[in-house]
Coordinates of N, CA and C in Angstrom, one line a residue:
Chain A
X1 N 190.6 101.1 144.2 CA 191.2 100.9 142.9 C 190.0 100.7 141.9
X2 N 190.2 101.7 140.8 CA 188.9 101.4 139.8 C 189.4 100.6 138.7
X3 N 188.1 99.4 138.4 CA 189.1 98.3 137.4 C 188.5 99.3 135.8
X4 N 188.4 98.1 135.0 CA 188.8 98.7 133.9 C 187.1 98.8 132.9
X5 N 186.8 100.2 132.6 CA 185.5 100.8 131.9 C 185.7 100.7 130.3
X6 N 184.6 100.8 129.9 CA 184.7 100.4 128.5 C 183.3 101.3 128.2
X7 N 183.4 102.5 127.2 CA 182.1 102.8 126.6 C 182.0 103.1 125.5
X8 N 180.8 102.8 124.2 CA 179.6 102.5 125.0 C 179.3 101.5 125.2
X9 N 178.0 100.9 126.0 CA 177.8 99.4 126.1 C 177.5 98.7 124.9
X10 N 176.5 99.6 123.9 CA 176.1 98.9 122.8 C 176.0 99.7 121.8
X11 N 176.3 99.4 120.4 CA 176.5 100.3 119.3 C 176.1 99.7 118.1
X12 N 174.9 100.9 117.7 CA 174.8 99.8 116.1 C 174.9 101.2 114.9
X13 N 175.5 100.6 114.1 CA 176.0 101.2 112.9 C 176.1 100.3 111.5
X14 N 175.5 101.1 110.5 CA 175.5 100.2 109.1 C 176.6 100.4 108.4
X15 N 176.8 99.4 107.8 CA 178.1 99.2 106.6 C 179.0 100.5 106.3
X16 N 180.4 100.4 106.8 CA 180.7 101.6 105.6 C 180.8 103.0 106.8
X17 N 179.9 102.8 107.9 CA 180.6 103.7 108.9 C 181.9 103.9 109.1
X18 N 182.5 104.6 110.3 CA 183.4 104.6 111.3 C 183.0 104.4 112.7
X19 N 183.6 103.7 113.3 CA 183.3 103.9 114.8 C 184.5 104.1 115.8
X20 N 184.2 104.7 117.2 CA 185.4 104.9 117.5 C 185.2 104.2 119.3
X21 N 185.1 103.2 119.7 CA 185.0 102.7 121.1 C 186.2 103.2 122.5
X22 N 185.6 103.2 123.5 CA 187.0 103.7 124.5 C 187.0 103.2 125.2
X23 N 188.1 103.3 126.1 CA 188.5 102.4 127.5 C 189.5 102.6 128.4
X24 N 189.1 103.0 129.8 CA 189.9 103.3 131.1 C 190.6 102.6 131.7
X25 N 191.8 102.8 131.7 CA 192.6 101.7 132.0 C 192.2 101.3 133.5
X26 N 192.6 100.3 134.1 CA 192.6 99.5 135.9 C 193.6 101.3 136.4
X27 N 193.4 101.7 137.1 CA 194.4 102.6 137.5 C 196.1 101.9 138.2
X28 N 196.9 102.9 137.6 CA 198.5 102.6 137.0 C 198.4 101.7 136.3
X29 N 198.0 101.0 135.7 CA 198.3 100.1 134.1 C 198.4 101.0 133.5
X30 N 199.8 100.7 132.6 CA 200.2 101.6 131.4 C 199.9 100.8 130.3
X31 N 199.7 99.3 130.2 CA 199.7 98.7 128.7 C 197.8 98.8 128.8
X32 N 197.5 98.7 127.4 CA 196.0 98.5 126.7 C 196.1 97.7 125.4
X33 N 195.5 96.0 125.5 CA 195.5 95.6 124.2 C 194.2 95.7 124.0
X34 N 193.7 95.9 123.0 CA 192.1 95.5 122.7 C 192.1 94.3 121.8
X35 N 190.8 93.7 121.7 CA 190.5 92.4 121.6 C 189.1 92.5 120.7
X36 N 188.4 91.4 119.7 CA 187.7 91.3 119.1 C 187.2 90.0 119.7
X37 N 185.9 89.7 119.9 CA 185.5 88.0 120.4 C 183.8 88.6 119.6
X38 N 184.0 87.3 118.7 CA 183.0 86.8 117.4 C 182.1 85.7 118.8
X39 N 180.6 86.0 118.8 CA 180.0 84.7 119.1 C 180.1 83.5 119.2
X40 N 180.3 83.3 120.2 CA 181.3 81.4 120.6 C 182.4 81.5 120.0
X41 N 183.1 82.1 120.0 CA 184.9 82.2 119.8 C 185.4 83.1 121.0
X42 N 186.5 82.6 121.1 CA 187.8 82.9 122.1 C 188.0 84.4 121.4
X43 N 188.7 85.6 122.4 CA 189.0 86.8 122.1 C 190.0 86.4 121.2
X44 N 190.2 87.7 120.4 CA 191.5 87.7 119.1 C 192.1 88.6 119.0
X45 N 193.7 89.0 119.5 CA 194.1 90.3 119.5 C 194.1 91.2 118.4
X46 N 193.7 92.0 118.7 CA 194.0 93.4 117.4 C 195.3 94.0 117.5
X47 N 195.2 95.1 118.6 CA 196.6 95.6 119.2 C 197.0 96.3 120.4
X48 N 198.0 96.2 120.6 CA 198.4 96.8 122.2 C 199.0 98.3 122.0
X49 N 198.6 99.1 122.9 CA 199.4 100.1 123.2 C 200.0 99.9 124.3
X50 N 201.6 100.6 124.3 CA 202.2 100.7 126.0 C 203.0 102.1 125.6
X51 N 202.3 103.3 126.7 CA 203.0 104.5 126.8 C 202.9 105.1 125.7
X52 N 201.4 105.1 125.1 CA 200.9 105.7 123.8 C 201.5 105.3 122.4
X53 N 202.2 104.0 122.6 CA 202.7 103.6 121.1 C 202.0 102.3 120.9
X54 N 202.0 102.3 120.0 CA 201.8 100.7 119.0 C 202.7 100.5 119.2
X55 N 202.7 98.6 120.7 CA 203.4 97.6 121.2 C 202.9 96.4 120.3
X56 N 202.8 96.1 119.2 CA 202.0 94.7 118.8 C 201.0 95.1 118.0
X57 N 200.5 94.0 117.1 CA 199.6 93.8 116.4 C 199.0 93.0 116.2
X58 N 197.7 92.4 115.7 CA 197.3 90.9 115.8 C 196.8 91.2 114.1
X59 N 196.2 89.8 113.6 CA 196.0 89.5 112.1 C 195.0 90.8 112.0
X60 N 195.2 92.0 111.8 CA 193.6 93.0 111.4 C 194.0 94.3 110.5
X61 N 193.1 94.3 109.6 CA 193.7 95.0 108.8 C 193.8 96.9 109.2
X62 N 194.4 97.3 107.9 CA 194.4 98.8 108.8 C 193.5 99.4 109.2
X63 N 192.4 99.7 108.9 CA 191.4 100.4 109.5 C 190.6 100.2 110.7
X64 N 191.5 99.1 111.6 CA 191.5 99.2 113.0 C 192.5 100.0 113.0
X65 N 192.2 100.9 113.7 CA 193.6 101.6 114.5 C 193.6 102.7 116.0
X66 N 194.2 102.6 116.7 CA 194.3 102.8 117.9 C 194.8 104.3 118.5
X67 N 194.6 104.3 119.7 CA 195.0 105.4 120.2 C 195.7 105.1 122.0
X68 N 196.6 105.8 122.4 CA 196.8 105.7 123.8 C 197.0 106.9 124.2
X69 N 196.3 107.6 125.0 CA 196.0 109.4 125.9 C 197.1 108.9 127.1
X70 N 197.6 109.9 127.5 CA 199.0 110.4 128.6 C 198.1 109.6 129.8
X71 N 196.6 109.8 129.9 CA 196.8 109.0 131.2 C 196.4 107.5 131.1
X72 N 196.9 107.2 129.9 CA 196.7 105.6 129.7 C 195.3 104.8 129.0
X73 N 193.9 105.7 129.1 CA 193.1 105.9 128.5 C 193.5 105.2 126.8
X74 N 192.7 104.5 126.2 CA 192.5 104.1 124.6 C 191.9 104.6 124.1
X75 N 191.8 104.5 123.0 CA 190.7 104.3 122.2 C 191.0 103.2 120.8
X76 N 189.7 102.6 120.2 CA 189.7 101.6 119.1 C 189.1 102.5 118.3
X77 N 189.6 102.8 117.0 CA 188.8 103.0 115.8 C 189.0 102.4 114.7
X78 N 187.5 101.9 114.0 CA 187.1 101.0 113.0 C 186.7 101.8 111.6
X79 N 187.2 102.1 110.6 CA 186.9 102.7 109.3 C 185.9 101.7 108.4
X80 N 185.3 102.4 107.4 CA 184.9 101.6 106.9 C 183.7 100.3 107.0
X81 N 183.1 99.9 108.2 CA 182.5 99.4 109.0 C 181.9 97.6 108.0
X82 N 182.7 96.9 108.1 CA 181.9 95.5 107.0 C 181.3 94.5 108.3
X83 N 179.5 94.1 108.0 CA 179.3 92.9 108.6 C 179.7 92.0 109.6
X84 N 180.6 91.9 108.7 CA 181.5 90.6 110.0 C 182.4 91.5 111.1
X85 N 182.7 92.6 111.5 CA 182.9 93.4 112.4 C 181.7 93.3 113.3
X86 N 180.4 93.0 113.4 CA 180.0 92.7 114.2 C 180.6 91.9 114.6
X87 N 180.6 92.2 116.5 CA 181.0 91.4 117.7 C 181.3 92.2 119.0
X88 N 181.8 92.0 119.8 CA 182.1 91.7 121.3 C 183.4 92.6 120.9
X89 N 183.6 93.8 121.6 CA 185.1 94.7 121.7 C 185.5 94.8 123.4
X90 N 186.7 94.1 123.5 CA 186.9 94.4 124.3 C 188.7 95.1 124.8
X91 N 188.6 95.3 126.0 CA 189.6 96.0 125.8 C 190.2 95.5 127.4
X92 N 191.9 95.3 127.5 CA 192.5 95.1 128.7 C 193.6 95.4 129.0
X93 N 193.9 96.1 130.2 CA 195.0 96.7 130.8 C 195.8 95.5 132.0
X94 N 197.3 96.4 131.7 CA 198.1 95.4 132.4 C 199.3 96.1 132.9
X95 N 199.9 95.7 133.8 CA 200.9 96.1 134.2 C 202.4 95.2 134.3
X96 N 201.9 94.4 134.8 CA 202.7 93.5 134.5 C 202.6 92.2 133.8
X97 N 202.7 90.8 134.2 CA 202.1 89.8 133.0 C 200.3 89.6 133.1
X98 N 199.5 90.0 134.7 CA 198.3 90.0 134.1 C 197.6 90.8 133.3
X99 N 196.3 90.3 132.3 CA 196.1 91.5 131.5 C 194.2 91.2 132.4
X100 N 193.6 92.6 132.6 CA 192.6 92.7 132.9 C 191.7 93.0 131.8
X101 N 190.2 92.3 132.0 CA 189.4 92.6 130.8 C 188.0 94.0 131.4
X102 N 187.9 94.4 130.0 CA 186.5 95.8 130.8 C 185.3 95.0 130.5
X103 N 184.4 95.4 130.2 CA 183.0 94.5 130.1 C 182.8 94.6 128.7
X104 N 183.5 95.0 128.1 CA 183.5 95.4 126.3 C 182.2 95.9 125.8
X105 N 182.3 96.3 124.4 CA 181.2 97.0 124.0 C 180.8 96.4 122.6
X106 N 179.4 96.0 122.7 CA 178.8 94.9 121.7 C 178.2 96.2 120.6
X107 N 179.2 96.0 119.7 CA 178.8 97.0 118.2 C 178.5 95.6 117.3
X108 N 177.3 96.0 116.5 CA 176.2 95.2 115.9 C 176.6 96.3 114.4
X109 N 176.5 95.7 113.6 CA 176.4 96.6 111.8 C 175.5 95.5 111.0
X110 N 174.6 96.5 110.8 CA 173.4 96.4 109.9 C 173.7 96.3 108.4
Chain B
X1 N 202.5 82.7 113.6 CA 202.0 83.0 114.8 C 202.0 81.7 115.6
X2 N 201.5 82.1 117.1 CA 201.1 81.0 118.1 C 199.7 80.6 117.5
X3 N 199.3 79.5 118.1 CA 198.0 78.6 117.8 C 197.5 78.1 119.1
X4 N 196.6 78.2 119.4 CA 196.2 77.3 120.9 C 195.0 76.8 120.4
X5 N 195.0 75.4 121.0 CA 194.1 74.4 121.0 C 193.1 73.8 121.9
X6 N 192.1 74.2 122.5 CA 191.1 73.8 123.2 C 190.4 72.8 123.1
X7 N 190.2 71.6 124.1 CA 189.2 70.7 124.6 C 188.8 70.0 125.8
X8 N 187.5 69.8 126.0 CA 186.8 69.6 125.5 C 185.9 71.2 124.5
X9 N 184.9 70.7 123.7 CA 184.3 72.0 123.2 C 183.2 72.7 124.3
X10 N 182.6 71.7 124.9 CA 181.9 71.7 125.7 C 181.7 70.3 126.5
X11 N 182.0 70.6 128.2 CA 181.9 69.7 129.3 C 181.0 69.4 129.9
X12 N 180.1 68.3 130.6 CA 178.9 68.1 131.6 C 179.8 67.4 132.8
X13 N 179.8 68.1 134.0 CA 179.8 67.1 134.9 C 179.0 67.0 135.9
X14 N 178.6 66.3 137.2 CA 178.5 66.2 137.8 C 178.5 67.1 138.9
X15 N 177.6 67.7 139.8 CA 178.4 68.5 140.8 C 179.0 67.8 141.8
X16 N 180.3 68.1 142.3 CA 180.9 68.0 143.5 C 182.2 66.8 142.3
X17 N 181.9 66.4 141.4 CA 182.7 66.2 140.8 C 183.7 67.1 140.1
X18 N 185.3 66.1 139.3 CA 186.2 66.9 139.2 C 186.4 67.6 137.6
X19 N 186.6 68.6 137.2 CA 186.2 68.7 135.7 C 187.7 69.1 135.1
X20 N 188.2 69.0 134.4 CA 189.6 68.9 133.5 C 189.5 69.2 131.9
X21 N 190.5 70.4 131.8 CA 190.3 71.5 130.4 C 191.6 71.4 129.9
X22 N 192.1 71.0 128.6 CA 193.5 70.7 128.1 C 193.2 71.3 127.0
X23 N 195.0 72.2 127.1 CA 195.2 73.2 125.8 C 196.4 73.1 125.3
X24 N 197.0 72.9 124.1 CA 198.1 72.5 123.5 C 198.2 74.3 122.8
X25 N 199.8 74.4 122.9 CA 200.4 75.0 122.3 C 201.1 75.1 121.2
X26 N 201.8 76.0 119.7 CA 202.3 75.6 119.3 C 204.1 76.7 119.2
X27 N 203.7 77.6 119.4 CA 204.7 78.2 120.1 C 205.6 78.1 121.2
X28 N 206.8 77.4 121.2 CA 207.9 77.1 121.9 C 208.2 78.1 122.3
X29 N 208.5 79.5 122.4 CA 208.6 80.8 122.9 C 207.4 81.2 124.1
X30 N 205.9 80.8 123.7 CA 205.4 81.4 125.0 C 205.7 81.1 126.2
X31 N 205.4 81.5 127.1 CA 206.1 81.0 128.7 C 205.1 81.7 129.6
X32 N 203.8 82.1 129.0 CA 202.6 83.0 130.1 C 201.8 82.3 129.5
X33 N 201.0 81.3 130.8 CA 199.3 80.6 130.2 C 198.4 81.1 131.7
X34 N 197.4 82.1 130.9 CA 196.1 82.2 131.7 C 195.3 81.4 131.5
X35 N 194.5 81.3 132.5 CA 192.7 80.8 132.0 C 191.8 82.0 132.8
X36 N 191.0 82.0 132.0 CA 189.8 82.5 132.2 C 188.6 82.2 132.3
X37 N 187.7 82.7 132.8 CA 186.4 82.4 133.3 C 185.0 83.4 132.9
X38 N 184.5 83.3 131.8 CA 183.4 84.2 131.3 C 182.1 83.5 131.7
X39 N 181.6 84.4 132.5 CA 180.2 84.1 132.2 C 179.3 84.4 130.9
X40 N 178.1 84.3 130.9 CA 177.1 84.8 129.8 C 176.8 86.4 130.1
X41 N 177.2 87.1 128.9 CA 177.1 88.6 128.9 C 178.1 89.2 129.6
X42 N 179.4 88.6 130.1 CA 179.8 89.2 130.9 C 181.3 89.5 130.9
X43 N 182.5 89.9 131.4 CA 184.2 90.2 131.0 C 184.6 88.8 131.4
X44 N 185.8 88.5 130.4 CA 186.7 87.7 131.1 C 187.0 87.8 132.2
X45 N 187.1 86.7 133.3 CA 187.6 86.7 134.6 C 189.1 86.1 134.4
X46 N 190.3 86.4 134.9 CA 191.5 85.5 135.5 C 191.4 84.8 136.1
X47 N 191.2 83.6 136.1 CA 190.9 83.0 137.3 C 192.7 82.3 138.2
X48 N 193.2 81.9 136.9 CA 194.5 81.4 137.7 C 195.3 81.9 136.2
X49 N 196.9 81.5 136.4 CA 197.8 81.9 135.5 C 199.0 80.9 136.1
X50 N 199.3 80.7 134.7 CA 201.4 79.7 134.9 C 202.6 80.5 134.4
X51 N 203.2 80.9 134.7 CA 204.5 80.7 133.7 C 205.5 79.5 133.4
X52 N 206.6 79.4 132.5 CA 206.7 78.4 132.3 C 207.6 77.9 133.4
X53 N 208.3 78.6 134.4 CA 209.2 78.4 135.2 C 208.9 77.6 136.3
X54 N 207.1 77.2 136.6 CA 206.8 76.3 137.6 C 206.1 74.8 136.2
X55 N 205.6 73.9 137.2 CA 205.0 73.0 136.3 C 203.7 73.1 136.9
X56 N 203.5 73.7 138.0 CA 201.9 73.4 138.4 C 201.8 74.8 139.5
X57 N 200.2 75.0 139.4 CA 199.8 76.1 140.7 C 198.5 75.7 140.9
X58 N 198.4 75.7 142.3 CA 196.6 75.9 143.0 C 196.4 76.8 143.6
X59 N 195.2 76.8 143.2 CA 194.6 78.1 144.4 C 193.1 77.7 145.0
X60 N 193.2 77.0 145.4 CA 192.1 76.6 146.5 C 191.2 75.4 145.6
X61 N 190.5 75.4 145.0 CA 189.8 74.5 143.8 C 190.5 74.0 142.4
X62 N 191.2 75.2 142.4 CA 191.2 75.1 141.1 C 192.6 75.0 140.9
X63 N 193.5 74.5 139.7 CA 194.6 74.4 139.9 C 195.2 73.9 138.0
X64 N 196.5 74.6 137.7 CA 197.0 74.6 136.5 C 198.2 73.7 136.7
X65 N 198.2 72.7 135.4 CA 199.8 72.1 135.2 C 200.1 72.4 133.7
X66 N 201.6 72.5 133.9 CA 202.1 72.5 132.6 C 202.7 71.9 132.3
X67 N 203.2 71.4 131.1 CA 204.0 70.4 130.2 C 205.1 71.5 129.2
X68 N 206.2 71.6 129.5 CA 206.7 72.6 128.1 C 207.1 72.0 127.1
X69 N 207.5 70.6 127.6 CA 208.2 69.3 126.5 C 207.4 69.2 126.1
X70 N 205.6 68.9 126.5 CA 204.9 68.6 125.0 C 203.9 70.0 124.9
X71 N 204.1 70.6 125.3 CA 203.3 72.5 125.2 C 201.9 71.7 125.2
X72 N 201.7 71.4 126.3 CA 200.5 71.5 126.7 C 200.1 71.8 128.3
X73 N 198.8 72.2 128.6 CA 199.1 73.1 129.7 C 197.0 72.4 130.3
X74 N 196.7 72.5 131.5 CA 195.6 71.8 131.3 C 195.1 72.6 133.2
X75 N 193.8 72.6 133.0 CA 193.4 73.6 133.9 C 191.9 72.2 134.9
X76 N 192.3 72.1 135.9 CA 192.1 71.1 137.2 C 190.7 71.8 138.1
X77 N 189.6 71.9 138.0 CA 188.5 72.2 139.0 C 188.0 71.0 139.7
X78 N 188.3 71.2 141.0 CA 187.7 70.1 141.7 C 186.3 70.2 142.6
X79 N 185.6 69.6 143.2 CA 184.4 69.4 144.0 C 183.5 70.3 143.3
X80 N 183.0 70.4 142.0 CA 182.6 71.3 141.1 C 181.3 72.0 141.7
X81 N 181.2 72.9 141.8 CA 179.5 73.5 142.6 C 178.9 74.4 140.8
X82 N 177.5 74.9 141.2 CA 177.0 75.3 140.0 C 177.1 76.5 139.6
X83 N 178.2 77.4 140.4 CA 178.4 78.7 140.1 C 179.8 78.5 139.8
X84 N 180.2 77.3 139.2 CA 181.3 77.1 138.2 C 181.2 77.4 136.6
X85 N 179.7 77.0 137.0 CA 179.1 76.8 135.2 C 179.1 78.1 134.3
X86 N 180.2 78.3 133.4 CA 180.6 79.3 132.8 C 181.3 78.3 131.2
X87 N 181.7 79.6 130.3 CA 182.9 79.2 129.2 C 184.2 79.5 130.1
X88 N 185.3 78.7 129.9 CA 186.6 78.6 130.2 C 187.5 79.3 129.0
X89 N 188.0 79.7 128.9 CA 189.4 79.6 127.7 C 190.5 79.9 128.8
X90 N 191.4 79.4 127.3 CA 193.1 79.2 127.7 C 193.4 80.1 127.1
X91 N 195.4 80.5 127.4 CA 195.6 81.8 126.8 C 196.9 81.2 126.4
X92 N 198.0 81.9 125.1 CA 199.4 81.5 125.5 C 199.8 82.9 125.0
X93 N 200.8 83.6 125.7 CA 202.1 84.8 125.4 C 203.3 84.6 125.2
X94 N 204.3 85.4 124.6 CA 205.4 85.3 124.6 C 205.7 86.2 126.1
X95 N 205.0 87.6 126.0 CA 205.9 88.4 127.3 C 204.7 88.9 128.0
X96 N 203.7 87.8 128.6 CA 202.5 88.5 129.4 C 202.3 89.0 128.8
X97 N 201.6 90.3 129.9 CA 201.5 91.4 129.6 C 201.6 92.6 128.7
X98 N 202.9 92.3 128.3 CA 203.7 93.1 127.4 C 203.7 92.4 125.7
X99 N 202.0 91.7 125.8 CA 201.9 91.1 124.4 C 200.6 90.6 124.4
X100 N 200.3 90.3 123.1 CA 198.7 89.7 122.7 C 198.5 88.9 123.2
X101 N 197.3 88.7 124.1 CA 197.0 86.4 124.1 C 196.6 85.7 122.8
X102 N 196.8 84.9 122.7 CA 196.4 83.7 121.7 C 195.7 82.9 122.4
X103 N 193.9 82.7 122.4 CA 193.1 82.2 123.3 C 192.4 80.9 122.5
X104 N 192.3 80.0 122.9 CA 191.4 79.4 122.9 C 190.1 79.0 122.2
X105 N 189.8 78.2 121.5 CA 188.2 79.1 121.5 C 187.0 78.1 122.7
X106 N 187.5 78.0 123.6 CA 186.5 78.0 124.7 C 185.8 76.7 125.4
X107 N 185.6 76.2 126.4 CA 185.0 74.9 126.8 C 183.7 75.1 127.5
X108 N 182.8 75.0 127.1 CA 181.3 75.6 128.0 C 181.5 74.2 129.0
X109 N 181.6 74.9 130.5 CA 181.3 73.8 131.5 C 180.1 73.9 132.4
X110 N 179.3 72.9 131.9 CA 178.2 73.0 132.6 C 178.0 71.8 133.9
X111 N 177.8 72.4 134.8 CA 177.7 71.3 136.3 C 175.8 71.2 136.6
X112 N 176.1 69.8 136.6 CA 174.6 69.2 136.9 C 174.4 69.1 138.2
X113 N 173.3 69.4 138.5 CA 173.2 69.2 140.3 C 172.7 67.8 140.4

């Protein structure tokens, strides 16, 4: 069973970019929330997909926005790219109530 | 929204001693509490999980109780060794899986030899 990948490892981009992060689900997990975790803070939901739809949302504005591919596969994309978007992206698949985490991908903006 | 409350901010104990993490809720709807276990650089681990339908679970060391009358929920390590020494956070859901967590923001536990 392969758990859950997240690329790339590390990403730096200045102000005002786009970026677009991805993630392989645990195999048969159909749900994907991804998650934001700021430096010594607890993760913060963004949003879930289940079965390629927007299942949920957390406090973030629109230019986060998501994607879910047929085989369950994500992706996170960030418009616009402001400072405090640096942090910790992570992303976690579930099937039922547990949710698994990938090793997330540390985007830095200059 | 839910709110979850974490403390201590950061714990020292003892090794082979017992270390104790309490998280208040404020959502009467959730009924799914994880914890987790991060190391430095590294993914959230699950380490244990409750729903609201039991009041307590162990699994070998480590062990969760819950309160739903006063929504608070508190995570039990006993005989502490130093490959405990991690951040902890708490989690609360309405439907697992099938929903965001509301986490924590974290207890650094560190075990002294």
């Amino acid at each position: 069973e392969t758990g859950v990948t997240q690329s790339p490892t590390h990403l730096i981009k200045t102000r005002g970019q786009q970026v677009t992060l991805r993630c392989s689900s645990q195999s048969g997990h159909n749900t994907v929330s991804w998650y934001q975790q700021a430096l010594g803070q607890g993760p913060q939901f963004i949003f879930q997909y289940y079965r390629e739809e927007e299942n949920g949302r957390g406090n973030f504005p629109p230019r986060f926005s998501g994607l879910q591919f047929p085989n369950y596969s994500s992706e996170l994309n960030v418009n616009a790219l402001e400072l405090d978007d640096s942090a910790l992206y992570l992303c976690a698949s579930s099937l039922a109530y547990e949710q698994f985490f990938g090793p997330g991908t540390r985007l830095t903006v200059l | 929204g839910e709110n979850v409350e974490q403390h201590p901010s950061t714990l020292s104990v003892q090794e082979g001693d017992s270390a104790v993490i309490k998280c208040t809720y404020s959502d009467s709807a959730s009924n799914y509490f994880p914890w987790y276990k991060q190391e430095l650089g590294k993914r959230p681990q699950l380490i244990i999980d409750i729903r609201s339908n039991v009041g307590e679970k162990k699994d070998q060391r480590i062990a969760v109780t819950l309160n739903k009358t006063a929504k608070h929920f508190s995570l039990h390590i006993t005989e502490t060794q130093p490959e405990d020494s991690a951040v902890y956070f708490c989690a609360a859901s309405r439907r697992g899986g099938a929903d965001g967590l509301t986490f924590g923001k974290g207890t650094h536990l560190i075990i002294q030899p």
